[in-house]
Each structure stands twice: as C-alpha cells, then as structure tokens.
C-alpha cells in the first residue's frame, strides 16, 4: 500500500512540478518579458513605414518615386526604390549590411529581371547578402 501511495504521490508532484515550471515559463515569456515594438514614420493611415520588433527591423513595401513612375524605366525605379530603403534603414538605425531577407516583385519578370538585378548587384553589400526572392506581380 505504501509503494502505491508513494507512486501516486510522485506522479502527482511530477505533474504539479511540470505545470509549475511551464507556468513560470509562460509567466516569464508572456507577462514579465514584454515584446519591444517601435513604430517609425507612421504618417500613412494604413501602415508604418518601419516597425522594429525586438531589434528586428521591418520596412513596408517600397516602389520608385510615384511622381516619376510613368517616365522612368525599371533601372531608374530600382535605384529610386533602393535609395528609399537605405533611408528607411538609416532611420531605423541600421544599414543594408544587416539585411536578412528581400522580397522583390516585378511587373514583367522576363523584361525587367536583368536590369533590376544589375542595379541590385551593384547596391547589395557583397559580404553581407541576405536571402532574396524575386517574383512577377
């Protein structure tokens, strides 16, 4: 009888111990350790241009200069876009050497990829290239 009682006691304390350590972890993770979120350039009513979450910088999608879209080719639009990205990264306190990922959408990937890629290759830090994908939108 005593071994059964000891076994039941060990089992119950094991469950309680598991719950308490899990509870402490959840308390720490979700209550005591609050995420840090900073939003910059919030003039747009739809989104922030920059969101910094726990030190990771997110920037909203960028295009070339809106007023010049009709008169500029993909090379010029890519240069304008990358300049905007450099300015946003600078405002966030970082630079292109810290890029983790880039997402690129092109209107016509067959016609525009080589030109965009030439500008990208000249712009990106060759020692700190992030992951990148490019698709047709």
Steps between C-alpha positions, in 0.01 A plus 500: 500500500779741588675446162175577321456810713860604431453439127180705492667775700801506264269505200293791636806703603655431159192641327487797735871562450456488123208741515680736730814516283283539191296762681813690599627484143169630364488771764853609406451474124160669471464727802833597650700517176292730282589528132660822391320661206594839357320655203662772288372714214134446580355780285331252263152413636538136388839397636828600658796533265723338764421259784776385733404189698752376757783652295386358164417770245208462259439755226187537293503431128671766291480611137679765296396863522124503440510828307763353263363148444360569153819660373762270657619155396559203730867592552410847626207370705728242665756768587227723645354211700835394643574860599170510690592171670841638601329805653251283692774271628699805611194640681474164679866519603631231268622452142494260206783289644246367753231391250363153570246474218386694196176449310484642150197516273538593134220589259660301216771266626616400149550861391615652830700239692843559345481880539375480859759236584788713364399788730446263793841335453675840499305608812508199732788456745690203345619383843156512662241378252165398643258248357308636203217400276361670195161429346271648239207692642 
